[in-house]
């Protein structure tokens, strides 16, 4: 069966069939370091680096650092960590600022060729004379400014002699073009702010459309891949590349071309960096790496694995049209991955005391249990068992109907990997709340013992933790941050759709093998879900974050 290829692979294959040298294929992932990457960026990362792996081609990690008012080294470091965590390898780490000198010199060349001019209108005036999508724009009064005058002012702008907003450099294209991006776009603006790499060397900074294509050219990127919202920018991308052909160096023969793919849209999820920043600023979340955030650092802290995210991106594919992906697919991918890789543990999150009255008082035995039935090499572990245990409160009812298959007075249930017990009495406090259950056990019913009683089937199986040996843990249960499929669509304000039940904190007890676990370690809490050790874990307190339940229960709530 022939391999199915996406449309970008077909474009590259066509280029190769037409004689493009395979050794000249080169890609890049170009994030702006003005925030943390989210799951949408993971798609762009996977596409670019995945193509690099497929075609044995280098991929640059390039930072689009052209706006010092929004960009910080903190974000650069976070992005590097995210790409590395996703297990992708770059050829080089580069920056648009690496090319500032060339970009500036080429801008001067366009001024001399009368393809660019300094405009001294206010930003409001420039916006007004841009026209609309149905009406053409009008020429700036400075459009025919002599090139010598524009060059002089542009150099003064570079040297810090003019204040912010007093001048901009614009490309001279066509104020009547149906594509408004070609109506004399701004190439440079004045910004008096220190840059995280170039410090105070520059007082003018290039706009995205000018810097992007030229940086691609400088790095000899063959296929410049970006999301669909940049499709209208392609004509401008090509104009800038073509306008400078005479200025380009013979040592850099390749001229890049831009192609677009549909970005990722997820249900119950916000993908706007601005809105994500608002959540952080308003303290709706604890930070950019809050486990409810769709940022890569948030997903990592939530317990998602690189393999699960890469599997998710592969499943949704590469498309030309925008569509809305159900977040349940992402949850399925992490559930599927952790089912194969995560060791099973017993943790009681909402503890209720259980006493086995006929179990020897001082006796402690080791119960053998599988670490992961999906992974033969995972082996077994031993868990201490005694006559004083914790079980989940919801696993016991004094009286229950026929459909309740856990523990109730007069009926039997099995303790996971251990014995069959029968509840005899419930101890209550002054409020009438059950605080302890008294049971008896069948000493011949131990799982795996080979006795006839051990083969006896009962409908309910409960997980448990020995009271004496249990490790106190903090459990942080996370759910979807928003209540609506498309936050803000109906209410008009995405903040109104925040789920007030998206975070709950509880204290429980874990089997002793979880006493000294490292942050980032994933486990399946039997009968409860998948959990990860949080970075807040210390010698005094082990903290677990819920990644996802054992099955999709969202529709049920």
Coordinates of C-alpha atoms in Angstrom, one line a residue, residues 38 300 359 382 446 550:
X38 CA 1.1 26.2 23.3
X300 CA 4.2 18.8 30.6
X359 CA -6.7 -10.4 60.8
X382 CA 5.4 -5.7 47.0
X446 CA -5.5 -14.5 48.8
X550 CA -9.1 6.3 33.0

